Coordinates of C-alpha atoms and ligand atoms in Angstrom, one line a residue:
M140 CA -45.9 -134.1 -34.5
D141 CA -49.6 -134.6 -35.0
R142 CA -50.7 -133.9 -38.5
W143 CA -53.1 -131.7 -39.4
S144 CA -55.8 -134.2 -39.8
D145 CA -55.1 -135.5 -36.2
V146 CA -55.8 -132.0 -34.7
N147 CA -58.5 -131.9 -32.2
G148 CA -59.3 -128.4 -32.3
I149 CA -57.6 -125.1 -32.5
Y150 CA -57.7 -122.3 -29.7
Q151 CA -57.3 -118.8 -30.5
I152 CA -55.2 -116.6 -28.8
Y153 CA -55.6 -112.7 -28.5
P154 CA -51.8 -112.1 -27.6
R155 CA -52.9 -108.8 -25.8
S156 CA -55.2 -110.7 -23.6
F157 CA -53.5 -113.9 -23.0
M158 CA -50.5 -113.5 -20.1
D159 CA -48.5 -110.3 -19.4
T160 CA -45.2 -111.3 -18.3
N161 CA -43.4 -107.4 -18.2
G162 CA -45.9 -105.8 -15.9
D163 CA -47.2 -103.4 -18.9
G164 CA -50.7 -104.4 -18.8
T165 CA -50.6 -106.2 -21.9
G166 CA -50.2 -109.8 -23.0
D167 CA -46.9 -111.0 -24.7
I168 CA -45.3 -113.6 -26.5
S169 CA -43.4 -115.0 -23.3
G170 CA -46.8 -114.9 -21.7
I171 CA -47.8 -117.2 -24.3
I172 CA -44.8 -119.3 -23.7
K173 CA -45.1 -119.5 -20.1
K174 CA -48.9 -120.6 -20.5
L175 CA -47.8 -123.6 -22.8
D176 CA -48.2 -126.3 -20.4
Y177 CA -52.1 -125.0 -19.7
I178 CA -52.7 -125.4 -23.5
K179 CA -51.2 -129.1 -23.9
G180 CA -48.7 -131.4 -22.3
G181 CA -49.6 -131.5 -18.7
E182 CA -52.0 -133.4 -16.2
S183 CA -54.1 -130.4 -15.9
S184 CA -53.7 -129.1 -19.4
L185 CA -56.8 -128.1 -22.0
G186 CA -55.6 -130.8 -24.4
V187 CA -55.7 -128.7 -27.3
D188 CA -53.7 -129.6 -30.2
A189 CA -53.2 -126.2 -32.2
I190 CA -53.4 -122.6 -31.5
W191 CA -54.1 -119.4 -33.8
L192 CA -52.5 -116.2 -32.7
S193 CA -54.2 -113.0 -33.6
P194 CA -51.6 -110.6 -34.9
F195 CA -48.4 -109.8 -32.8
Y196 CA -46.7 -107.9 -35.9
T197 CA -45.5 -104.6 -35.5
S198 CA -48.4 -101.8 -35.3
P199 CA -49.5 -98.7 -34.3
M200 CA -52.3 -100.5 -32.8
V201 CA -55.2 -98.7 -34.3
D202 CA -57.0 -102.1 -34.9
G203 CA -55.6 -104.0 -32.2
G204 CA -52.8 -105.1 -34.7
Y205 CA -54.8 -105.6 -37.9
D206 CA -53.2 -102.5 -38.9
V207 CA -49.7 -104.0 -39.9
S208 CA -46.9 -102.0 -40.4
D209 CA -44.3 -104.8 -40.7
Y210 CA -45.5 -108.1 -41.7
C211 CA -42.1 -109.8 -40.5
G212 CA -41.7 -108.0 -37.8
V213 CA -42.9 -108.4 -33.9
D214 CA -44.2 -105.6 -32.4
P215 CA -42.1 -104.6 -29.2
L216 CA -45.4 -104.7 -26.8
F217 CA -45.4 -108.4 -27.5
G218 CA -41.7 -109.1 -27.6
T219 CA -39.1 -110.0 -30.2
L220 CA -38.9 -112.3 -33.2
A221 CA -36.3 -114.5 -30.8
D222 CA -39.6 -114.9 -28.6
F223 CA -41.7 -115.7 -31.5
K224 CA -39.0 -118.4 -32.2
R225 CA -38.7 -119.9 -29.0
L226 CA -42.6 -119.9 -28.7
L227 CA -42.7 -122.0 -31.9
D228 CA -39.8 -124.2 -30.6
E229 CA -41.6 -124.4 -27.1
A230 CA -45.2 -125.1 -28.9
H231 CA -43.8 -128.0 -31.2
R232 CA -42.1 -129.7 -28.4
R233 CA -45.6 -130.0 -27.0
Q234 CA -47.0 -131.2 -30.4
I235 CA -48.9 -127.9 -30.3
R236 CA -49.2 -126.5 -33.8
V237 CA -49.1 -123.0 -34.3
M238 CA -51.1 -120.9 -37.3
I239 CA -50.7 -117.1 -37.0
D240 CA -52.8 -114.1 -38.5
F241 CA -52.3 -113.2 -42.3
V242 CA -53.9 -109.7 -43.0
P243 CA -53.7 -109.4 -46.8
N244 CA -56.5 -106.9 -47.4
H245 CA -54.8 -104.1 -45.7
T246 CA -51.8 -102.8 -44.0
S247 CA -51.1 -99.7 -41.4
D248 CA -50.8 -96.3 -43.1
M249 CA -47.6 -96.6 -41.3
H250 CA -46.3 -99.2 -43.4
P251 CA -43.4 -98.1 -45.7
W252 CA -45.4 -99.4 -48.8
F253 CA -48.2 -96.8 -47.5
K254 CA -45.6 -94.2 -47.1
Q255 CA -44.1 -94.4 -50.9
S256 CA -47.6 -95.0 -52.1
A257 CA -48.6 -91.8 -50.4
S258 CA -45.5 -89.7 -51.2
S259 CA -46.5 -88.7 -54.7
R260 CA -49.1 -89.6 -57.9
D261 CA -46.0 -90.9 -59.5
N262 CA -44.3 -93.1 -56.9
S263 CA -43.3 -96.4 -58.3
Q264 CA -45.4 -97.9 -55.3
R265 CA -48.7 -95.6 -55.9
D266 CA -50.5 -97.9 -57.8
W267 CA -50.2 -100.7 -55.0
Y268 CA -53.3 -99.3 -52.9
I269 CA -56.6 -97.8 -54.5
W270 CA -56.5 -94.0 -55.5
R271 CA -59.3 -92.3 -57.0
D272 CA -59.9 -88.8 -58.1
A273 CA -63.1 -87.2 -56.8
N274 CA -66.1 -86.9 -58.8
P275 CA -66.5 -84.1 -61.1
D276 CA -68.7 -82.6 -58.5
G277 CA -66.3 -83.3 -55.6
S278 CA -68.1 -86.0 -54.4
E279 CA -66.6 -89.1 -53.0
P280 CA -65.4 -91.9 -56.2
N281 CA -68.6 -93.6 -55.0
N282 CA -70.7 -94.3 -52.1
W283 CA -69.0 -97.4 -50.7
L284 CA -68.7 -97.8 -46.8
S285 CA -66.3 -98.6 -44.4
V286 CA -66.6 -101.8 -41.9
A287 CA -65.4 -99.8 -39.2
G288 CA -68.1 -97.0 -39.7
G289 CA -68.5 -94.2 -42.2
S290 CA -67.1 -93.6 -45.7
A291 CA -64.5 -96.2 -47.1
W292 CA -62.6 -93.2 -48.7
Q293 CA -60.2 -90.8 -47.4
Y294 CA -58.9 -88.0 -49.1
D295 CA -55.4 -87.2 -49.5
A296 CA -54.7 -83.3 -49.4
K297 CA -50.9 -83.6 -50.7
T298 CA -51.8 -85.5 -53.9
N299 CA -55.4 -84.7 -54.0
Q300 CA -56.5 -88.1 -54.6
Y301 CA -59.0 -90.6 -52.2
Y302 CA -57.6 -93.6 -50.9
L303 CA -59.8 -96.9 -50.5
H304 CA -60.0 -98.1 -46.9
S305 CA -62.9 -101.0 -46.1
F306 CA -61.9 -100.9 -42.3
L307 CA -60.1 -98.1 -40.6
K308 CA -58.5 -95.0 -42.4
E309 CA -55.4 -95.7 -40.8
Q310 CA -56.1 -99.3 -42.9
P311 CA -55.7 -98.5 -46.5
D312 CA -56.5 -101.3 -48.7
L313 CA -53.8 -102.8 -50.8
N314 CA -54.5 -103.1 -54.5
W315 CA -54.2 -107.1 -55.2
D316 CA -54.2 -106.8 -58.8
N317 CA -50.9 -105.4 -58.6
L318 CA -48.8 -108.2 -59.3
E319 CA -45.8 -106.4 -56.9
V320 CA -48.1 -106.5 -53.7
R321 CA -48.9 -110.2 -54.8
Q322 CA -44.8 -111.2 -55.0
A323 CA -44.5 -109.1 -51.8
M324 CA -47.2 -110.8 -50.1
K325 CA -45.8 -114.2 -51.2
A326 CA -42.4 -113.2 -49.7
V327 CA -44.0 -112.8 -46.3
I328 CA -45.8 -116.2 -46.1
D329 CA -42.5 -117.7 -47.0
F330 CA -41.1 -116.0 -44.5
W331 CA -43.1 -117.5 -41.7
L332 CA -43.7 -120.9 -43.1
S333 CA -40.1 -121.8 -43.8
M334 CA -39.5 -120.4 -40.1
G335 CA -42.1 -123.4 -39.1
V336 CA -45.5 -122.0 -38.4
D337 CA -48.0 -124.4 -39.2
G338 CA -50.6 -122.3 -41.0
F339 CA -52.5 -118.9 -41.5
R340 CA -56.1 -117.4 -40.6
V341 CA -56.7 -115.3 -43.5
D342 CA -58.0 -112.2 -42.4
A343 CA -61.0 -110.3 -44.5
V344 CA -60.8 -112.0 -47.8
R345 CA -64.0 -110.9 -49.0
W346 CA -62.4 -107.4 -49.5
M347 CA -59.7 -108.3 -51.4
A348 CA -61.4 -108.6 -54.4
K349 CA -63.1 -105.2 -55.4
D350 CA -65.2 -104.6 -58.4
R351 CA -63.0 -103.0 -60.6
S352 CA -65.9 -100.9 -62.2
F353 CA -66.0 -99.0 -58.4
T354 CA -70.0 -98.3 -59.3
D355 CA -71.8 -97.6 -56.3
N356 CA -73.5 -100.5 -53.8
L357 CA -76.7 -100.5 -53.9
P358 CA -79.2 -99.8 -50.6
N359 CA -80.3 -102.7 -48.9
P360 CA -84.2 -102.6 -48.7
N361 CA -84.1 -104.6 -45.2
Y362 CA -81.7 -102.4 -43.2
R363 CA -83.4 -101.0 -40.2
V364 CA -82.2 -97.7 -39.3
G365 CA -81.3 -97.1 -35.9
Q366 CA -81.2 -101.1 -35.0
D367 CA -78.6 -102.5 -37.7
D368 CA -75.0 -101.6 -38.2
P369 CA -75.1 -98.7 -40.7
Y370 CA -72.4 -100.8 -42.8
H371 CA -75.6 -103.1 -43.8
S372 CA -77.5 -99.9 -44.9
Q373 CA -75.9 -101.1 -48.4
I374 CA -75.6 -104.4 -50.3
H375 CA -71.9 -104.8 -50.3
T376 CA -72.2 -106.5 -54.0
R377 CA -69.0 -104.8 -55.0
V378 CA -66.7 -107.0 -52.9
G379 CA -66.1 -110.5 -53.2
S380 CA -65.9 -111.4 -57.0
A381 CA -65.1 -114.7 -57.3
D382 CA -62.7 -114.7 -59.9
Q383 CA -60.5 -112.4 -58.2
L384 CA -60.8 -114.4 -55.2
R385 CA -59.6 -117.5 -56.9
T386 CA -56.8 -115.9 -58.6
Y387 CA -55.4 -114.5 -55.2
L388 CA -56.1 -116.6 -52.8
G389 CA -55.4 -119.6 -55.2
D390 CA -51.9 -118.0 -55.5
I391 CA -51.7 -118.0 -51.6
A392 CA -52.8 -121.5 -51.2
A393 CA -50.5 -122.7 -54.0
T394 CA -47.4 -121.2 -52.1
V395 CA -48.8 -122.7 -48.8
E396 CA -49.2 -126.4 -50.3
Q397 CA -45.3 -126.0 -50.9
Y398 CA -44.7 -126.6 -47.2
D399 CA -45.5 -130.0 -45.8
D400 CA -48.9 -130.5 -43.9
C401 CA -49.4 -126.4 -43.8
I402 CA -53.1 -124.9 -43.6
I403 CA -54.9 -121.7 -44.3
I404 CA -58.4 -120.8 -43.4
F405 CA -59.9 -117.9 -44.8
E406 CA -62.4 -115.3 -42.9
D407 CA -65.3 -114.3 -44.4
Y408 CA -69.3 -114.8 -43.8
P409 CA -71.9 -115.7 -46.3
D410 CA -74.0 -113.1 -48.1
F411 CA -76.6 -112.7 -45.6
S412 CA -79.2 -111.8 -48.4
G413 CA -80.0 -115.6 -49.1
V414 CA -83.0 -116.7 -47.5
T415 CA -82.5 -120.2 -46.9
L416 CA -79.2 -121.7 -45.4
E417 CA -78.6 -123.5 -48.2
E418 CA -79.0 -120.4 -50.5
R419 CA -76.5 -118.7 -48.5
Y420 CA -73.6 -121.6 -47.9
R421 CA -73.9 -123.2 -51.3
P422 CA -72.4 -120.4 -53.1
Y423 CA -69.9 -119.5 -50.2
L424 CA -68.5 -123.2 -49.8
E425 CA -68.1 -122.9 -53.7
L426 CA -66.4 -119.5 -53.6
Y427 CA -63.5 -120.5 -51.3
D428 CA -63.4 -124.4 -52.4
I429 CA -60.3 -123.0 -54.0
N430 CA -57.6 -125.6 -53.1
P431 CA -59.2 -128.0 -50.6
R432 CA -56.2 -130.0 -49.8
V433 CA -54.9 -127.0 -47.8
A434 CA -57.2 -124.3 -47.5
M435 CA -60.9 -123.6 -46.0
P436 CA -63.4 -121.2 -45.1
F437 CA -64.4 -120.5 -41.5
N438 CA -68.2 -121.2 -40.9
F439 CA -69.4 -118.6 -38.4
E440 CA -72.9 -118.9 -39.1
G441 CA -73.4 -120.9 -35.0
M442 CA -72.8 -117.2 -33.9
F443 CA -75.7 -115.9 -35.4
T444 CA -78.1 -118.9 -35.1
A445 CA -81.1 -118.5 -33.0
F446 CA -80.7 -121.4 -29.7
R447 CA -83.1 -123.4 -30.7
A448 CA -82.7 -127.1 -31.8
T449 CA -84.7 -127.1 -35.0
S450 CA -82.0 -124.0 -36.1
F451 CA -79.2 -125.7 -35.0
R452 CA -79.9 -129.1 -36.6
D453 CA -80.6 -127.4 -39.7
F454 CA -77.8 -125.3 -40.0
V455 CA -75.3 -128.3 -39.0
G456 CA -77.5 -130.4 -41.9
T457 CA -76.9 -127.9 -44.3
I458 CA -73.2 -127.6 -44.1
Q459 CA -72.8 -131.2 -43.8
S460 CA -75.0 -131.9 -47.1
L461 CA -72.8 -129.7 -48.9
L462 CA -69.3 -130.4 -48.1
T463 CA -68.0 -132.9 -50.8
D464 CA -65.1 -135.7 -50.3
E465 CA -62.4 -134.7 -47.8
R466 CA -63.7 -131.3 -47.3
I467 CA -63.2 -129.7 -43.6
P468 CA -65.7 -128.0 -42.0
V469 CA -64.4 -125.3 -39.5
Y470 CA -67.2 -124.5 -36.8
C471 CA -66.3 -121.4 -35.0
L472 CA -68.5 -120.0 -32.8
G473 CA -66.7 -117.3 -30.7
N474 CA -63.7 -114.9 -31.6
H475 CA -62.2 -111.4 -31.0
D476 CA -64.9 -109.8 -33.3
Q477 CA -68.1 -111.5 -31.7
S478 CA -70.1 -111.1 -28.2
R479 CA -68.7 -114.1 -25.8
L480 CA -70.9 -117.9 -25.8
V481 CA -72.1 -117.1 -22.3
S482 CA -73.1 -113.5 -23.1
R483 CA -75.1 -114.9 -26.4
F484 CA -76.7 -118.0 -25.2
G485 CA -76.5 -118.1 -21.3
Q486 CA -74.6 -120.3 -18.7
Q487 CA -75.9 -123.7 -19.2
Q488 CA -76.8 -123.3 -23.0
A489 CA -72.9 -122.4 -23.4
R490 CA -72.2 -125.9 -22.5
L491 CA -74.5 -127.4 -24.4
I492 CA -72.9 -125.5 -27.3
A493 CA -69.6 -126.2 -26.5
M494 CA -70.9 -130.0 -26.5
M495 CA -72.0 -129.5 -30.0
Q496 CA -68.9 -127.7 -31.3
L497 CA -66.6 -130.1 -30.0
T498 CA -68.5 -133.2 -31.3
L499 CA -68.8 -132.0 -35.1
P500 CA -66.8 -132.9 -37.7
G501 CA -63.6 -131.0 -38.8
L502 CA -61.6 -128.4 -36.9
P503 CA -63.3 -126.6 -34.5
V504 CA -61.8 -123.2 -33.6
M505 CA -62.3 -122.3 -29.8
Y506 CA -61.8 -118.7 -28.3
Y507 CA -59.7 -118.2 -25.3
G508 CA -61.8 -117.8 -22.3
D509 CA -64.9 -119.6 -23.8
E510 CA -63.5 -122.6 -21.8
L511 CA -64.2 -120.9 -18.8
G512 CA -67.2 -119.5 -19.3
M513 CA -66.2 -116.1 -19.6
S514 CA -68.7 -113.3 -20.6
D515 CA -68.4 -110.0 -22.1
G516 CA -66.7 -107.5 -20.0
H517 CA -68.6 -104.2 -19.1
I518 CA -66.2 -101.3 -20.4
K519 CA -66.7 -97.9 -19.0
N520 CA -66.5 -95.0 -21.8
E521 CA -63.5 -93.8 -20.6
L522 CA -61.8 -97.3 -21.0
I523 CA -62.9 -98.1 -24.3
Q524 CA -59.9 -99.1 -26.3
D525 CA -61.5 -100.3 -29.9
S526 CA -61.4 -97.5 -32.7
F527 CA -64.5 -99.1 -34.0
E528 CA -66.3 -98.0 -31.1
K529 CA -64.3 -94.6 -30.3
N530 CA -65.0 -93.4 -33.9
N531 CA -68.6 -94.4 -33.5
P532 CA -69.9 -93.8 -30.4
G533 CA -73.4 -95.7 -29.6
A534 CA -73.2 -97.6 -32.5
S535 CA -72.1 -100.8 -30.4
I536 CA -69.8 -101.9 -32.8
G537 CA -67.1 -102.1 -30.3
R538 CA -65.3 -105.2 -29.6
D539 CA -63.4 -104.8 -26.3
P540 CA -66.2 -106.9 -24.1
E541 CA -65.1 -109.7 -25.6
R542 CA -61.2 -109.4 -25.5
T543 CA -61.1 -108.4 -21.8
P544 CA -58.0 -110.3 -20.1
M545 CA -57.9 -114.1 -19.6
Q546 CA -58.6 -114.9 -15.9
W547 CA -56.2 -117.2 -14.6
S548 CA -56.6 -116.9 -10.8
R549 CA -58.5 -114.9 -8.1
D550 CA -54.9 -112.7 -7.9
V551 CA -54.9 -109.2 -8.5
S552 CA -55.9 -108.7 -11.9
A553 CA -57.1 -112.3 -12.4
G554 CA -53.2 -113.1 -12.9
F555 CA -53.1 -111.6 -16.0
T556 CA -50.7 -108.9 -15.3
K557 CA -48.9 -107.1 -12.3
G558 CA -49.4 -104.0 -14.1
V559 CA -52.6 -102.2 -14.5
P560 CA -54.7 -104.6 -17.3
W561 CA -55.1 -102.9 -20.8
L562 CA -59.1 -103.7 -20.4
P563 CA -60.8 -104.1 -16.8
L564 CA -61.3 -107.4 -15.4
P565 CA -64.8 -108.1 -13.8
T566 CA -64.4 -107.0 -10.1
E567 CA -66.2 -110.2 -9.0
L568 CA -64.3 -113.8 -10.4
Q569 CA -66.2 -115.9 -8.9
D570 CA -65.4 -119.4 -10.3
K571 CA -64.4 -118.0 -13.8
T572 CA -60.7 -118.9 -13.3
V573 CA -58.4 -121.6 -14.6
A574 CA -57.3 -122.1 -11.1
D575 CA -60.7 -122.7 -9.9
Q576 CA -62.0 -124.8 -12.9
Q577 CA -58.7 -127.2 -13.1
T578 CA -59.8 -129.0 -9.9
D579 CA -63.6 -129.0 -10.5
R580 CA -64.7 -131.8 -12.2
T581 CA -67.9 -130.3 -13.0
S582 CA -66.3 -126.9 -14.5
F583 CA -66.5 -125.6 -18.3
F584 CA -63.0 -126.2 -18.4
A585 CA -63.5 -129.9 -17.5
L586 CA -66.6 -130.3 -20.0
Y587 CA -63.8 -128.6 -22.9
K588 CA -60.9 -130.9 -21.7
N589 CA -63.2 -134.4 -21.6
I590 CA -64.4 -133.6 -24.6
L591 CA -61.2 -132.7 -26.3
A592 CA -59.6 -135.7 -25.1
L593 CA -62.3 -137.9 -26.6
R594 CA -61.7 -136.0 -29.6
S595 CA -57.9 -136.9 -29.8
S596 CA -58.3 -140.4 -28.5
T597 CA -60.6 -141.3 -31.7
S598 CA -60.7 -140.0 -35.1
A599 CA -64.7 -141.0 -35.4
L600 CA -65.2 -137.6 -33.6
R601 CA -62.7 -135.5 -36.1
R602 CA -63.5 -137.6 -39.4
G603 CA -66.4 -139.9 -38.8
A604 CA -69.5 -139.5 -40.4
Y605 CA -72.2 -137.3 -39.2
E606 CA -76.2 -137.9 -39.7
T607 CA -78.9 -137.2 -37.3
S608 CA -80.0 -140.0 -34.9
G609 CA -82.7 -141.0 -32.2
T610 CA -85.1 -138.2 -31.3
N611 CA -84.9 -134.8 -33.5
N612 CA -87.7 -132.4 -32.3
E613 CA -88.0 -129.0 -31.5
H614 CA -86.6 -129.8 -28.1
I615 CA -83.7 -132.3 -29.2
F616 CA -80.7 -132.2 -31.7
S617 CA -79.3 -135.5 -31.5
Y618 CA -76.8 -137.2 -33.9
K619 CA -74.6 -140.2 -34.5
R620 CA -70.8 -139.8 -35.4
S621 CA -69.0 -143.0 -36.4
D622 CA -66.2 -144.5 -38.3
K623 CA -64.7 -148.4 -38.5
D624 CA -63.5 -148.2 -34.8
Y625 CA -66.5 -146.2 -32.7
V626 CA -70.2 -145.0 -32.5
F627 CA -70.8 -141.9 -30.5
I628 CA -74.3 -140.5 -30.0
V629 CA -74.9 -137.0 -28.9
A630 CA -78.1 -136.2 -27.5
L631 CA -78.6 -132.0 -26.9
N632 CA -82.0 -130.6 -25.6
F633 CA -82.1 -127.4 -26.3
S634 CA -85.2 -126.4 -24.3
D635 CA -85.8 -125.4 -20.9
Q636 CA -87.6 -128.4 -19.8
T637 CA -87.1 -132.0 -19.4
A638 CA -87.0 -134.3 -22.8
E639 CA -87.3 -137.5 -23.4
C640 CA -84.6 -138.5 -26.4
Q641 CA -85.0 -141.9 -27.9
I642 CA -81.5 -143.5 -28.5
S643 CA -81.1 -145.5 -31.5
E644 CA -78.1 -147.6 -30.9
P645 CA -77.6 -150.2 -28.7
N646 CA -74.8 -151.1 -25.8
L647 CA -73.9 -147.5 -25.3
D648 CA -71.8 -145.9 -22.8
I649 CA -72.5 -142.2 -21.3
I650 CA -68.9 -140.7 -21.5
A651 CA -69.9 -137.1 -21.2
A652 CA -72.5 -134.7 -19.8
T653 CA -73.1 -131.0 -19.3
S654 CA -74.5 -131.6 -15.9
Q655 CA -75.6 -134.2 -13.7
P656 CA -77.2 -136.3 -12.9
I657 CA -78.1 -138.4 -16.1
S658 CA -81.7 -139.9 -15.8
M659 CA -81.8 -142.9 -18.0
I660 CA -85.5 -144.5 -18.5
D661 CA -84.2 -147.5 -20.3
E662 CA -81.3 -148.9 -22.5
H663 CA -83.1 -146.4 -25.4
T664 CA -84.3 -143.5 -23.8
V665 CA -82.9 -140.8 -21.6
S666 CA -84.8 -138.2 -19.7
L667 CA -82.6 -135.0 -20.7
R668 CA -82.9 -132.1 -18.2
P669 CA -83.0 -128.2 -19.2
Y670 CA -80.0 -127.8 -21.6
Q671 CA -78.5 -131.0 -20.9
G672 CA -76.5 -132.4 -23.3
I673 CA -74.6 -136.1 -23.1
V674 CA -72.1 -138.2 -25.3
M675 CA -72.4 -142.0 -25.3
A676 CA -70.5 -144.2 -27.2
R677 CA -69.1 -148.0 -28.1
R678 CA -66.9 -149.7 -30.1
A679 CA -68.2 -150.2 -33.5
Ligands
BGC763 C1 -60.7 -109.3 -37.8 C2 -61.0 -108.0 -37.3 C3 -60.6 -106.6 -37.8 C4 -60.8 -106.7 -39.3 C5 -59.9 -105.7 -40.1 C6 -61.3 -108.8 -39.3 O1 -62.2 -109.3 -39.9 O2 -61.2 -110.2 -37.4 O3 -60.9 -107.8 -36.0 O4 -60.7 -105.4 -37.1 O5 -60.7 -107.7 -39.9 O6 -58.8 -106.1 -40.4

């Protein structure tokens, strides 16, 4: 099986929305197995070498499974542990690596650990979570806010204390300073890695490290009332201490390193108070430079970058210049928490972004359905599922729109389920289905498939050098990727106008384009149509 260094990318599957085999309207593990040939192995497969599964663990599903009540169990909604083992075998048989989610910061309030902890002040697991008295004036222990809206403290009448929840109140935060917690979590990691999983995406890592003084957060002077997420009304400097994170995550990485060729990817976002990209990313990359042999942070900057050649060039250039030696960048532009690529950027623009993502160094992480150009769903109020939205109506922090079911075909419910889908599908699927796009050489799917195939066939795109090359101006972002075997030139026109691009390398063949036709003016000049991107190559 390929090593991680050969992997062309990671495809995120949100299990609830991928494929339902038992007609309950929710995707399941058997559904993922059924669709593995779509991912890799067949003539019309996407051809991606690794999948990451969002949580399928036992859970009351208050936060879509990120509220875990048994880290080593599979929720009946998704199947059984035997199903998961079958998935692992079937994936590995097709040379697909399997990464799973690890949610260390919090459990569900239904987890037996929390039930014990909440049972009395002197329970032996009391200190596994973060309990505090009210202030002398009766107010909450401090002013910390929950990412899911409102206060981060929940009062427990039985023991007359508050517990901390950085997300929903049903997701109490674990106390990572407690050694028993760390040992219990190490056992969870060992459980899955010894079964054969190939790595973890590690959820919400910043919140694991709380300022032990528990002092108030300061207000954010740049907060725009009514416009920004209320969570950003404060500067959250009381989480994410480097010392603590190094200890907790270093331990996790050390455990992972004991297994052959397994990796972990940390989920976090840089501190947005930094003004320049470098001010934001230098500390971020340093913070997570914990054990680069096995551990690396996500890089989500592209999700918030304005659609301009200059912005993307600065962003990629900054990241690449800050990475040292063998550090592997993880460019991720879409996931289950963010509006979809097409909805954020537009149809043509999303194709350009896809071409960019799949021709940059490192491990690109793609979100299911983006390879079809799926857009955000419209969810009527009565169908809202996400507690973030239910608890904060109108705050626009709900994530259902980007979690709608995969669109397999034009059958009822897009071939996703024979039952009632847990989130609605668009009434008009048009050609945004796998069945339509697998047979269309100009489709979104074909674009992803072609570039993924290129990425597999040469290490130049995965691990080769990156430098800007040829025309780079306000319209065009153009770069060279190369190693001892191949030279690639990628030229991307971010503007809505035709733009001329100089190509600095000789003897190139055009091997991929986001749209046709391609107008070569001469060997060194191409006229790129609005939002057109091309990839050219030659042997080195
Ligand atoms: C996940 C979210 C989840 C949160 C709490 C994240 O960052 O991606 O979906 O709600 O952590 O676990």
